Short mmCIF file of C-alpha atoms in Angstrom, two decimals:
data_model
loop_
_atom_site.label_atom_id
_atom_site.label_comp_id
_atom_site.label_asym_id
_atom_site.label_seq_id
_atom_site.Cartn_x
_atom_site.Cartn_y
_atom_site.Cartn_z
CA UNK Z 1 10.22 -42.59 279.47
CA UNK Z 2 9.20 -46.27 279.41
CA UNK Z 3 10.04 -48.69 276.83
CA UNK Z 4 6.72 -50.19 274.89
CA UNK Z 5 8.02 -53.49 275.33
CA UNK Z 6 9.08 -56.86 277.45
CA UNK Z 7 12.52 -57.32 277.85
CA UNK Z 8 13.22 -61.25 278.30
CA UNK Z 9 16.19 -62.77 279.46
CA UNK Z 10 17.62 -66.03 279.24
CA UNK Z 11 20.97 -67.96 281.14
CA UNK Z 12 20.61 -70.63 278.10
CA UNK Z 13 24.41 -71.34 276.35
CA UNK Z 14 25.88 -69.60 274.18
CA UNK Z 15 24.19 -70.35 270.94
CA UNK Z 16 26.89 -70.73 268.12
CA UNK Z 17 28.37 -67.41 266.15
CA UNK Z 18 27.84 -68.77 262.72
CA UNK Z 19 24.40 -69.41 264.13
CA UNK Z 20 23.73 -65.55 265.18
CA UNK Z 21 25.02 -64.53 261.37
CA UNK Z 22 22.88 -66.82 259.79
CA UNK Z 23 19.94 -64.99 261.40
CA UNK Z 24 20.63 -61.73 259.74
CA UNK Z 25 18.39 -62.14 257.06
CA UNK Z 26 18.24 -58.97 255.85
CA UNK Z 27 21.79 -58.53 254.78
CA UNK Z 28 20.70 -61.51 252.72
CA UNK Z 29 17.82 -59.74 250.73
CA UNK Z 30 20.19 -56.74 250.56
CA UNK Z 31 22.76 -59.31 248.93
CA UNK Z 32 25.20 -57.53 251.12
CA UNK Z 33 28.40 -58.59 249.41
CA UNK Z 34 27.63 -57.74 246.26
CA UNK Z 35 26.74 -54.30 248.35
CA UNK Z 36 30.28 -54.32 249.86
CA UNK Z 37 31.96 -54.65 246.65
CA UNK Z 38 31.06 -51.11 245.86
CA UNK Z 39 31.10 -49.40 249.15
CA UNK Z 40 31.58 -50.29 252.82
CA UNK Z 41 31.24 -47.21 254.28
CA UNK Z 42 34.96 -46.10 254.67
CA UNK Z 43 35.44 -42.65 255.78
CA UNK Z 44 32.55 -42.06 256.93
CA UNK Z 45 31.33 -40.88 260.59
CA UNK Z 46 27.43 -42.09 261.45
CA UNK Z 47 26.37 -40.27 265.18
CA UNK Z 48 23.50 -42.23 267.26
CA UNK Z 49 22.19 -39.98 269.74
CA UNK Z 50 20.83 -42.83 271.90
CA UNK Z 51 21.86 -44.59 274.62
CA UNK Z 52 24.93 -45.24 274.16
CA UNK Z 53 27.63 -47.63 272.60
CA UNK Z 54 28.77 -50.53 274.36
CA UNK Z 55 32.58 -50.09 272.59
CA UNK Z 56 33.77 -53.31 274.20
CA UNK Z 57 31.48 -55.24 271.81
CA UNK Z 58 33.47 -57.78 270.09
CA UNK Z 59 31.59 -56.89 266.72
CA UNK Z 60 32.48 -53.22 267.08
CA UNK Z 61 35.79 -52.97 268.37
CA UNK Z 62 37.71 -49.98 266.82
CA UNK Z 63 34.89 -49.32 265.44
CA UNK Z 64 33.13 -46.32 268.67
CA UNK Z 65 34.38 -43.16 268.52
CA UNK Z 66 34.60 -41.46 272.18
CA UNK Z 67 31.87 -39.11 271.40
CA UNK Z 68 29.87 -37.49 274.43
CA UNK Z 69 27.85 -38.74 277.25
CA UNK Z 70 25.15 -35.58 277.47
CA UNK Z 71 23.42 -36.71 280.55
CA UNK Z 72 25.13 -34.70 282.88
CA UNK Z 73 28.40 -37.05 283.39
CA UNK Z 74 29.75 -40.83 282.18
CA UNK Z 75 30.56 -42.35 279.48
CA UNK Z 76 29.42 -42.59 275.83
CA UNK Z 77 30.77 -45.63 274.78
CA UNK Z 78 28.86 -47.30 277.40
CA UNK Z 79 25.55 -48.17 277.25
CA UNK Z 80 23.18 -49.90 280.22
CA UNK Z 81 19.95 -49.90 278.12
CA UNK Z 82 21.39 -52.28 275.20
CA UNK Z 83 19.43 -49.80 272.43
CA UNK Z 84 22.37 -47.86 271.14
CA UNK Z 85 24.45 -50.16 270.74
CA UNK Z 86 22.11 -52.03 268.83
CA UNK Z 87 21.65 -49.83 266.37
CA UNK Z 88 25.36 -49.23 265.70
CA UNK Z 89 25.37 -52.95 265.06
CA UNK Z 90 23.26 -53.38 262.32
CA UNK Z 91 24.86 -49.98 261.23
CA UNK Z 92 28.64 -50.59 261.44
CA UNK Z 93 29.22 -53.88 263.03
CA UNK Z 94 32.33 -55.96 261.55
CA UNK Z 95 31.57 -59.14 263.50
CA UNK Z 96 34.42 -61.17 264.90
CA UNK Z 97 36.15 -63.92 264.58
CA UNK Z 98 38.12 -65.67 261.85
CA UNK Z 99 37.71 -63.55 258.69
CA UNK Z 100 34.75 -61.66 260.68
CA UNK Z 101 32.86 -64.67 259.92
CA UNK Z 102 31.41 -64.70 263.73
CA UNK Z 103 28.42 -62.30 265.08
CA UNK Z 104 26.70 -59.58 263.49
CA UNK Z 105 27.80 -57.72 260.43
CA UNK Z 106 26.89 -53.89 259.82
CA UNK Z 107 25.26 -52.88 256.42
CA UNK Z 108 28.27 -50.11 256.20
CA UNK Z 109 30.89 -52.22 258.39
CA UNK Z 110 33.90 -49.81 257.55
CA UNK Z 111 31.35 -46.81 258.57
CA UNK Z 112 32.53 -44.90 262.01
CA UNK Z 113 30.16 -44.78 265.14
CA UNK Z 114 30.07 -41.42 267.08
CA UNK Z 115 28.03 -42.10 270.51
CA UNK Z 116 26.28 -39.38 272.04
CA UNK Z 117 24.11 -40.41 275.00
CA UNK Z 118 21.23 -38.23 275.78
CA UNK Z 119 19.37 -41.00 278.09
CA UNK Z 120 21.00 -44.09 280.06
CA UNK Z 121 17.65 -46.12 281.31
CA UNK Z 122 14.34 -46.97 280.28
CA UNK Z 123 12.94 -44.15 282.45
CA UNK Z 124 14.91 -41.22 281.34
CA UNK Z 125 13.44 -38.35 279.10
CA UNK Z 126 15.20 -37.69 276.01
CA UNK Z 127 14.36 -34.02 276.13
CA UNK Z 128 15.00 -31.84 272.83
CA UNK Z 129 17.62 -30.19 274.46
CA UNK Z 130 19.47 -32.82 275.04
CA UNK Z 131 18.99 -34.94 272.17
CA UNK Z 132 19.08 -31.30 269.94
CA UNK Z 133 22.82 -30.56 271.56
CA UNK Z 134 23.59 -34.16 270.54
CA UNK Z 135 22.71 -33.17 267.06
CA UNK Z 136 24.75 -30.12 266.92
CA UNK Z 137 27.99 -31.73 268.57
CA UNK Z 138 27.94 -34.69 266.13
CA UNK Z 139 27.62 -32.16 262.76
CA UNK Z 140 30.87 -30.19 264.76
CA UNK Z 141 32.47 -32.96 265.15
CA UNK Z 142 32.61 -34.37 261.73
CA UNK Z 143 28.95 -36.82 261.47
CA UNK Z 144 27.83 -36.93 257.96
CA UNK Z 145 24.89 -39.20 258.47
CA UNK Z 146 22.95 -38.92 262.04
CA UNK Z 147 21.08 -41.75 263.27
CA UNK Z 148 17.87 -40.57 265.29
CA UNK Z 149 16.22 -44.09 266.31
CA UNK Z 150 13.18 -42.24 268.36
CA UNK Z 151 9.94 -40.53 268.55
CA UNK Z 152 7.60 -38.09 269.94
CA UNK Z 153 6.03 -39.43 273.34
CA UNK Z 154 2.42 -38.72 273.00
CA UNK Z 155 2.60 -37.47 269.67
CA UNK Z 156 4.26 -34.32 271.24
CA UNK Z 157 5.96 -31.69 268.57
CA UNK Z 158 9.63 -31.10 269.18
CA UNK Z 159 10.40 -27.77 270.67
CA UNK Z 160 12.74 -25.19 269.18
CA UNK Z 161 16.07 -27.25 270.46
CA UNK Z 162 15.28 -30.09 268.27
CA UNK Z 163 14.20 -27.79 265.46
CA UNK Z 164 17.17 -25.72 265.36
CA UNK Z 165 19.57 -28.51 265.94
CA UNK Z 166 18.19 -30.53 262.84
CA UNK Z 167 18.12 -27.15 261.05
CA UNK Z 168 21.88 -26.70 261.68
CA UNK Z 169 22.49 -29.99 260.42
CA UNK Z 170 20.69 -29.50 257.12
CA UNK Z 171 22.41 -26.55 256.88
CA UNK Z 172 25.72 -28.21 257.24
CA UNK Z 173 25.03 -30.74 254.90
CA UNK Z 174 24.52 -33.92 257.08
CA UNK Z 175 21.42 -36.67 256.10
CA UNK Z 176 19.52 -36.81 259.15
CA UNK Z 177 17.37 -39.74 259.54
CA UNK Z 178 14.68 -40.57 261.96
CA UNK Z 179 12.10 -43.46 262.48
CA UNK Z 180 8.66 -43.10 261.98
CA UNK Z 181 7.36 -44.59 264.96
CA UNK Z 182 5.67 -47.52 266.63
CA UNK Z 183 2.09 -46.84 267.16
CA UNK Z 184 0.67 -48.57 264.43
CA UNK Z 185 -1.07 -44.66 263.90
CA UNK Z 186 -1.48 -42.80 260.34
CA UNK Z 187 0.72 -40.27 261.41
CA UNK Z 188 4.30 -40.05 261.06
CA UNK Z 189 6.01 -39.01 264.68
CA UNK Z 190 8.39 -35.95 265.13
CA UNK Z 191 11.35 -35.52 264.59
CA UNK Z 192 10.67 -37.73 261.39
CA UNK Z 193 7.84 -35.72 260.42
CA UNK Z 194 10.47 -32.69 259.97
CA UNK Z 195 10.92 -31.52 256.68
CA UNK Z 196 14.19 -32.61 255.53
CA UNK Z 197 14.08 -35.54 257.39
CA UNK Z 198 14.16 -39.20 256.16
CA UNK Z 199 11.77 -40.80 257.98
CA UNK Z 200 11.52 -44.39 258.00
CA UNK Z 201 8.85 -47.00 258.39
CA UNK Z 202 9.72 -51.23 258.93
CA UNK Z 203 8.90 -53.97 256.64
CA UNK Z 204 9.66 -57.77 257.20
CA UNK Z 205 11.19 -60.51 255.41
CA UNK Z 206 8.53 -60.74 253.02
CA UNK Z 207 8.69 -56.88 252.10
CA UNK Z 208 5.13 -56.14 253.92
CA UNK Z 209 4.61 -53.37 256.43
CA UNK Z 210 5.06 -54.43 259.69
CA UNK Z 211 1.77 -53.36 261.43
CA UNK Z 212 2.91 -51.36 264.32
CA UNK Z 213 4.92 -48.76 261.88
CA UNK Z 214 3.57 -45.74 261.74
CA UNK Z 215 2.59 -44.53 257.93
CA UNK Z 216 1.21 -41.28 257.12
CA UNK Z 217 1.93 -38.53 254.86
CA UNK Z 218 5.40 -37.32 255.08
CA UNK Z 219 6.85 -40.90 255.26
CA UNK Z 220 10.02 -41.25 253.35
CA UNK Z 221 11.26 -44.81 253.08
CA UNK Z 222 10.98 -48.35 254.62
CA UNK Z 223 13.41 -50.87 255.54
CA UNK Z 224 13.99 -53.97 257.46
CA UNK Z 225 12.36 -53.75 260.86
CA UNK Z 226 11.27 -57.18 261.78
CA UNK Z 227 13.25 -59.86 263.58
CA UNK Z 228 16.49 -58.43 263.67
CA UNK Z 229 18.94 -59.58 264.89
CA UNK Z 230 21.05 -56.95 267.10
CA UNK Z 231 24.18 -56.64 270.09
CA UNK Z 232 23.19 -55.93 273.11
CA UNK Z 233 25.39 -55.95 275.58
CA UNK Z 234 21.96 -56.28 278.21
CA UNK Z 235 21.43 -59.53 277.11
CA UNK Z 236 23.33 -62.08 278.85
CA UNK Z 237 25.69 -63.59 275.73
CA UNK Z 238 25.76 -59.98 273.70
CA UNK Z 239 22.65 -60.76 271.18
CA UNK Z 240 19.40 -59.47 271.16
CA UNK Z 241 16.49 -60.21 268.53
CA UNK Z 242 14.20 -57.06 268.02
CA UNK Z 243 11.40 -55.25 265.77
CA UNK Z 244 10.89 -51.38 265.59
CA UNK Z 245 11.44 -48.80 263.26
CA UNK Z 246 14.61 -48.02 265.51
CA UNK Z 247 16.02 -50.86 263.47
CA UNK Z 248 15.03 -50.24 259.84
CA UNK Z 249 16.01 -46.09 260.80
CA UNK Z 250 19.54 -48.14 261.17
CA UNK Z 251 19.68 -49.68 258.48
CA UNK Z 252 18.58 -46.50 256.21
CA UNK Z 253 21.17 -44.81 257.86
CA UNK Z 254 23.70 -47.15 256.86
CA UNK Z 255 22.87 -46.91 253.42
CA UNK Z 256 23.22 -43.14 253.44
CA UNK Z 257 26.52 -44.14 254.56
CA UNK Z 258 27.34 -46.35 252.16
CA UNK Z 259 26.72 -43.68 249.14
CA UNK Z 260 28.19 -40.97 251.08
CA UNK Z 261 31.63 -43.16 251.24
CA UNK Z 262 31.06 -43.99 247.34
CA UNK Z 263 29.90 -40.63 246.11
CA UNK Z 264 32.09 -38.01 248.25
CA UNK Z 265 30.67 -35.44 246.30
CA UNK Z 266 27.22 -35.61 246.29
CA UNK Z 267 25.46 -33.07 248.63
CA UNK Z 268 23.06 -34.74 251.36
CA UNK Z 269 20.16 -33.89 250.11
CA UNK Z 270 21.91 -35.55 246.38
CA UNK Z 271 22.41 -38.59 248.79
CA UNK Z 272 18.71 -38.44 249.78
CA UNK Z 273 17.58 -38.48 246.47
CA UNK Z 274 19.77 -41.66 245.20
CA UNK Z 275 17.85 -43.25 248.25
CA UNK Z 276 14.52 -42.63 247.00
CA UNK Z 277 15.34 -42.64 243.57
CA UNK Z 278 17.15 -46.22 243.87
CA UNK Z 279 13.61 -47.55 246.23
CA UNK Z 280 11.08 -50.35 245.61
CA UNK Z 281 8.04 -51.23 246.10
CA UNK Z 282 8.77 -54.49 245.67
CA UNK Z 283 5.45 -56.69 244.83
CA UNK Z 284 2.84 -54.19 246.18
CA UNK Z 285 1.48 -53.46 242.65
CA UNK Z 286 -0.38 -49.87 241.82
CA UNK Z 287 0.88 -47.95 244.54
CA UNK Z 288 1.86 -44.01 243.94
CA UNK Z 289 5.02 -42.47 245.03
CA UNK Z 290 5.36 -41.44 248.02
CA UNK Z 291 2.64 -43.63 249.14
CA UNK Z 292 1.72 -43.27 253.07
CA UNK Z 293 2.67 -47.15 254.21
CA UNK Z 294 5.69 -47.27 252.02
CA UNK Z 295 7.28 -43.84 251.32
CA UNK Z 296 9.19 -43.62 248.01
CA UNK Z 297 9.66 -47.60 248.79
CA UNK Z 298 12.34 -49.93 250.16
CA UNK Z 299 15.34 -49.31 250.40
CA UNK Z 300 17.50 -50.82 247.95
CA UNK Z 301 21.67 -50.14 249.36
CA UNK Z 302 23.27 -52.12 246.19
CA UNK Z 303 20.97 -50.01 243.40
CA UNK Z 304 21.56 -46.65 245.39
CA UNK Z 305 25.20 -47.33 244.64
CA UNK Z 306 25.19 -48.47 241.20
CA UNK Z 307 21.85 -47.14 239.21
CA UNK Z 308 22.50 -44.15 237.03
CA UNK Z 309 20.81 -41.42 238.97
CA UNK Z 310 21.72 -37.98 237.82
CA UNK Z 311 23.11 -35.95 240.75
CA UNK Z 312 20.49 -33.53 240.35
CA UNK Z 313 19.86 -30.44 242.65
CA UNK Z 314 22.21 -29.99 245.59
CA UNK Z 315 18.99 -29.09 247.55
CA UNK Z 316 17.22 -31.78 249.89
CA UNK Z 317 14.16 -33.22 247.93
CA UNK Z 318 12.08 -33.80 251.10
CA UNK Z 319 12.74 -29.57 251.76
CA UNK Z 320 14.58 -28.03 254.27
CA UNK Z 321 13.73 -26.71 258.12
CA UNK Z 322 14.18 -23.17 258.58
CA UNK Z 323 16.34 -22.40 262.17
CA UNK Z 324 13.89 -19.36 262.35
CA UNK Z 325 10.00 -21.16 261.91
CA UNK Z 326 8.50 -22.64 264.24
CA UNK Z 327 5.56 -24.39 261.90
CA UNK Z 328 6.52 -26.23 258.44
CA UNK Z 329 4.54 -27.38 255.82
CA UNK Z 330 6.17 -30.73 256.29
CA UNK Z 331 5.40 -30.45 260.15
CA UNK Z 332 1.64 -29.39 259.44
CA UNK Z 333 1.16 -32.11 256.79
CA UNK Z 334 2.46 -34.91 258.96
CA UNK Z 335 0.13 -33.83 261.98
CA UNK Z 336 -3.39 -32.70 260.45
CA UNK Z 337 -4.67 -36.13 260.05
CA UNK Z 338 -7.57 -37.02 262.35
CA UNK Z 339 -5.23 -39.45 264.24
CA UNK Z 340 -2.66 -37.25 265.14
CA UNK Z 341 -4.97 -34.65 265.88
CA UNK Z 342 -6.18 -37.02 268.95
CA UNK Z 343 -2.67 -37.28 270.23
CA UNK Z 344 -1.31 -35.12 273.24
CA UNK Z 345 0.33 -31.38 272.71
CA UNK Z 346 2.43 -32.49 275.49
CA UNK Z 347 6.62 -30.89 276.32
CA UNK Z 348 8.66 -33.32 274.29
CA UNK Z 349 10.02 -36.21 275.89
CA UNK Z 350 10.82 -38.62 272.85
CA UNK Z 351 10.75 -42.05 273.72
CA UNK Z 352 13.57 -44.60 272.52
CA UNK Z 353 11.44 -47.48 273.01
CA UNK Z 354 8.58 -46.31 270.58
CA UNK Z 355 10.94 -47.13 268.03
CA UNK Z 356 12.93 -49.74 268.39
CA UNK Z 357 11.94 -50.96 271.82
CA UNK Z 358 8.27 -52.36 270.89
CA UNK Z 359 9.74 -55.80 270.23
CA UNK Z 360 11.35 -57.18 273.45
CA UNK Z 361 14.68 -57.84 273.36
CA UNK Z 362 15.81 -60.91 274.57
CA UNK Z 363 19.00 -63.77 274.05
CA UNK Z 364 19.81 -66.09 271.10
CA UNK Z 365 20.80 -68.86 273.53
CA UNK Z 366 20.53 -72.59 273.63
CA UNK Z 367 16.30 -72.03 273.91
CA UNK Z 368 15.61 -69.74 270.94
CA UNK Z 369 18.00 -71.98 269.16
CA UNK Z 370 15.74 -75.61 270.01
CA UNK Z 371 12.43 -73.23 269.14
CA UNK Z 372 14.20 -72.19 265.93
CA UNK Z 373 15.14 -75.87 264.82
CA UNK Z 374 12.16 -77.69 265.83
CA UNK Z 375 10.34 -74.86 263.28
CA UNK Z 376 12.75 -76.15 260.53
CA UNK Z 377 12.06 -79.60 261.19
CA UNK Z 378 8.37 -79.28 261.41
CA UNK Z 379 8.47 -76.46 258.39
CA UNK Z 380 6.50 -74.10 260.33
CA UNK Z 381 8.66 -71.09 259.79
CA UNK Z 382 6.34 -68.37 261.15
CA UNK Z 383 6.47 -66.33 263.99
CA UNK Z 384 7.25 -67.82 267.21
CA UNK Z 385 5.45 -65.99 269.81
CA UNK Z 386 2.72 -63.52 270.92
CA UNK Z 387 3.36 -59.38 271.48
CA UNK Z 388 4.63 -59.38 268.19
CA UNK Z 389 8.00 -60.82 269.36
CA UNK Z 390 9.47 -63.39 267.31
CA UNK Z 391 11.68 -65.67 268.72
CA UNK Z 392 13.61 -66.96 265.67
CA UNK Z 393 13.97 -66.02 262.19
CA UNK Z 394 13.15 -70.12 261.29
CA UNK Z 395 11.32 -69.10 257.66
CA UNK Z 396 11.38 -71.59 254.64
CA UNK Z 397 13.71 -70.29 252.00
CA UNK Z 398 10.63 -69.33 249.66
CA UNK Z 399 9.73 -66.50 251.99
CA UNK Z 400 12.79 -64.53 252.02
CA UNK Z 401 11.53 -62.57 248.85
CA UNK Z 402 12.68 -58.97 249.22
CA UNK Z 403 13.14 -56.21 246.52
CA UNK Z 404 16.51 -56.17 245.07
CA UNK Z 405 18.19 -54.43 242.89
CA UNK Z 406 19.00 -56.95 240.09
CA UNK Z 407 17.88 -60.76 238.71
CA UNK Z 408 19.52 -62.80 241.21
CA UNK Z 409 20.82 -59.92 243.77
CA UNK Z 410 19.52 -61.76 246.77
CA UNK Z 411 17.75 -64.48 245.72
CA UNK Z 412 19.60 -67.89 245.86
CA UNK Z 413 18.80 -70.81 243.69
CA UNK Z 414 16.19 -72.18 245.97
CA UNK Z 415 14.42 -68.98 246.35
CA UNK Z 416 13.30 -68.00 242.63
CA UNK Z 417 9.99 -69.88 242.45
CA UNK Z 418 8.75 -66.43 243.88
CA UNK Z 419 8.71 -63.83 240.87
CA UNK Z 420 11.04 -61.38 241.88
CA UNK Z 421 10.14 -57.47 242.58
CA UNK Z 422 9.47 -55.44 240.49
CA UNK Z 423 11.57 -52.11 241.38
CA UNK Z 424 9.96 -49.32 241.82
CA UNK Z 425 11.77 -47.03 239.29
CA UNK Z 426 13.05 -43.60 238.97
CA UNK Z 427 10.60 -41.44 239.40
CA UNK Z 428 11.52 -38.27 240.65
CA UNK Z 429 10.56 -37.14 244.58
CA UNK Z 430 7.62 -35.40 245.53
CA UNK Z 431 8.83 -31.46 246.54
CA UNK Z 432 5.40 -31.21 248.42
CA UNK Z 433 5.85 -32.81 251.80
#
C-alpha cells in the first residue's frame, strides 16, 4: 500500500491556534453553531478502522476510546501514519484551549472515537480481513456510525470478509459509510460501492466537485473534501492541511452522528434517509437525484436535524448486503461501467491513501501562514500550489458560498452578494442502486 500523495514537512513556528480554527472553513458553510445547538453528537460511539488515533492530541483528549490495534500487536490510540487521527478530528475534535476556542473543532465534538487499526504505515495492506474484523468488533462493541475512509486498490472487489462484516453491521443497525475514492474515475470504489453503504464523493468551498472524486452510479452523497484542515500528529506542530474523499467520508460520518444523538430512535437506514432527504445540490441547476457527480447532494448537518422528514421505513434506502451473496445489484451497478471494467480483478488490498491521502499533508507553520497572508493582501485567494495541494485556505469572503440549510445559515453579511443555494428538496431516494 502506498499513499497517492507527497507528504511535506516543515520546522516553521508554530502558527497561531486561532489561526488553525479560522481555516476550517467548512464548519463555516455548515454554520456549525447553529448545528451544535441541536445536536453535538452526545452518546454516540463513531469507529475509524484506519490507522489509528493519536489520543494524546490536545483536540481529542477524552475524547479516544481504547479500541483495538488489529495488526498483530500495539496500540490503537496511536497512530504513526497521521490519517486516522485525522479523520477523528474533523469528526469529533473539541479543540483546546480557553473555551475550546484553540485548534480544530469536530462537526459532532461530543461524538466518541473507537480506534481500530488495521494498517500502521504507508506500505501496509489493509486486507478485508483485517479491516472486515475491525468492522465486526466496533458493531460488538457499541459503534453506531463506522467511519471507512478507504478504497479498493486497483479497483479490486472486496472479498467475503469485508462483505460479511458490512453485512453484520447492517444487520445490527449501524450507518456504515465509506468514501468514494480518488481516481478521478466514473466508478465508485468498493467498499462504497456496497449496497447499503453511504458512499461519499468531495466538493470544495465553492460546492463544486473536486476533480479527483470518483462519481459513478451508486454514489450517495458529497461533502467537504478540499483544503481541510486536519491533526496530525506526523506533522511537526500537530496540523495537517489535506484533500480526499477520506475527509468529506468524515465529515458525513459526523453528521450521521449528529442525528443519531438527536433522533435515538430512528433506525440507520431512517438516519440514512434524513441525510439524503435533508441534501443539496446547491447551485448546480437541472440535475436528477441521485445524480453520478453529486449523489442525492451535499450534505446539509443543520437541515438533517431540523427539516420535517417523516421517519419513514426502518429499512436502508440505498438496500441492504446479504451475509450469504457474493454479487449485488448495487455491487454490479457500481462496476459495469466501461471504466471500471478496465480496472484490475486483483485480492483486495484497500488503500488509505486513495482517499484521503491524494492531497499531501503537510504543517500550518510560520510558511503556509506568510503564503496565506500575502494571498489576502494581494486578493488572490486561489489555490496555492501544484498536485492539487493547496497550501492555505486564503479565499475572498465571496467564495465561501456553500448550500445551507436556511437564509443566512452560513452566510455572513459580507458573503450574500452570491444568491444563495437553492436546496435540493425532499425527494424521496432512489431504491434502485
Amino acid at each position: 500500500m502506498a499513499l497517492a500523495g507527497a507528504v511535506l514537512l516543515t520546522t516553521a513556528p508554530t502558527a497561531s491556534a486561532d489561526y488553525i480554527r479560522d481555516q476550517q472553513w467548512a464548519l463555516n458553510v455548515f454554520a456549525a453553531e447553529d448545528v451544535w445547538t441541536e445536536s453535538q453528537g452526545e452518546g454516540v460511539t463513531v469507529a475509524v478502522v484506519d490507522s489509528g488515533v493519536d489520543a494524546s492530541h490536545p483536540d481529542l483528549t477524552g475524547q479516544v476510546l481504547q479500541g483495538k490495534d488489529f495488526t498483530g500487536g500495539g496500540n490503537a490510540q496511536e497512530d504513526v501514519l497521521g490519517h486516522g487521527t485525522a479523520m477523528a478530528g474533523i469528526i469529533a475534535g473539541h479543540g483546546h484551549g480557553a473555551g475550546n476556542s484553540s485548534g480544530v473543532m469536530g462537526l459532532a465534538p461530543k461524538a466518541k472515537i473507537l480506534p481500530l487499526r488495521t494498517l500502521q504505515t504507508n506500505t501496509d495492506r489493509n486486507l478485508d480481513e483485517t479491516w472486515g474484523a475491525a468492522v465486526k468488533y466496533a458493531v460488538d462493541h457499541g459503534a453506531k456510525v463506522i467511519n471507512l475512509s478507504f478504497a479498493s486498490d486497483g479497483g479490486s472487489k472486496t472479498l467475503s470478509a469485508g462483505r460479511e462484516a458490512i453485512a453484520y453491521a447492517q444487520a445490527h443497525d449501524v450507518v456504515v459509510v465509506a468514501g468514494s475514492g480518488n481516481d478521478g474515475v466514473s466508478a465508485v470504489s468498493e467498499p462504497a460501492a456496497l449496497p447499503g453503504v453511504v458512499s461519499v464523493g468531495a466538493v470544495d468551498k465553492d460546492a463544486n466537485l473536486w476533480d479527483k472524486s470518483n462519481t459513478g452510479e451508486g454514489l450517495t452523497l458529497t461533502a467537504p473534501g478540499v483544503d481541510i484542515v486536519n491533526t496530525n500528529p506526523t506533522a511537526s506542530k500537530g496540523y495537517g492541511l489535506g484533500s480526499g474523499t477520506s475527509d468529506a467520508t468524515a465529515f458525513v460520518s459526523a453528521a450521521a452522528a449528529l442525528v443519531r444523538a438527536k433522533y435515538p430512535d430512528l433506525t440507520a437506514g431512517q438516519v440514512i434517509n434524513r441525510l439524503i432527504k435533508s441534501a443539496t445540490f446547491a447551485h448546480h441547476k437541472g440535475l436528477k437525484a441521485p445524480d453520478e457527480e453529486y449523489g442525492y447532494g451535499i450534505v446539509r448537518p443543520y437541515s438533517a436535524l431540523t427539516m420535517d422528514i417523516p421517519a419513514g421505513p426502518k429499512k436502508n434506502p440505498l438496500g441492504q448486503l446479504s451475509s450469504s451473496s457474493s454479487t449485488s445489484n448495487k455491487a454490479s451497478q457500481g462496476t459495469d461501467s466501461s471504466s471500471q471494467a478496465k480496472k484490475k480483478k486483483s485480492s483486495s488490498s484497500n488503500v488509505l491513501g486513495l482517499v484521503g491521502g491524494i492531497a499531501a499533508v503537510l504543517v500550518i507553520g510560520a510558511i503556509t501562514f506568510a503564503v496565506i497572508r500575502s494571498r489576502r493582501k494581494g486578493g488572490n485567494g486561489g489555490p496555492g500550489s501544484s498536485g492539487g495541494v493547496s497550501q492555505g485556505a486564503g479565499y475572498p469572503p465571496a467564495q465561501q458560498s456553500f448550500p445551507n440549510s436556511a437564509p443566512n445559515h452560513g452566510y455572513h453579511p459580507q458573503e450574500q452578494s452570491l444568491q444563495p443555494p437553492n436546496p435540493y428538496g425532499q425527494q424521496p431516494p432512489s431504491q434502485n442502486r
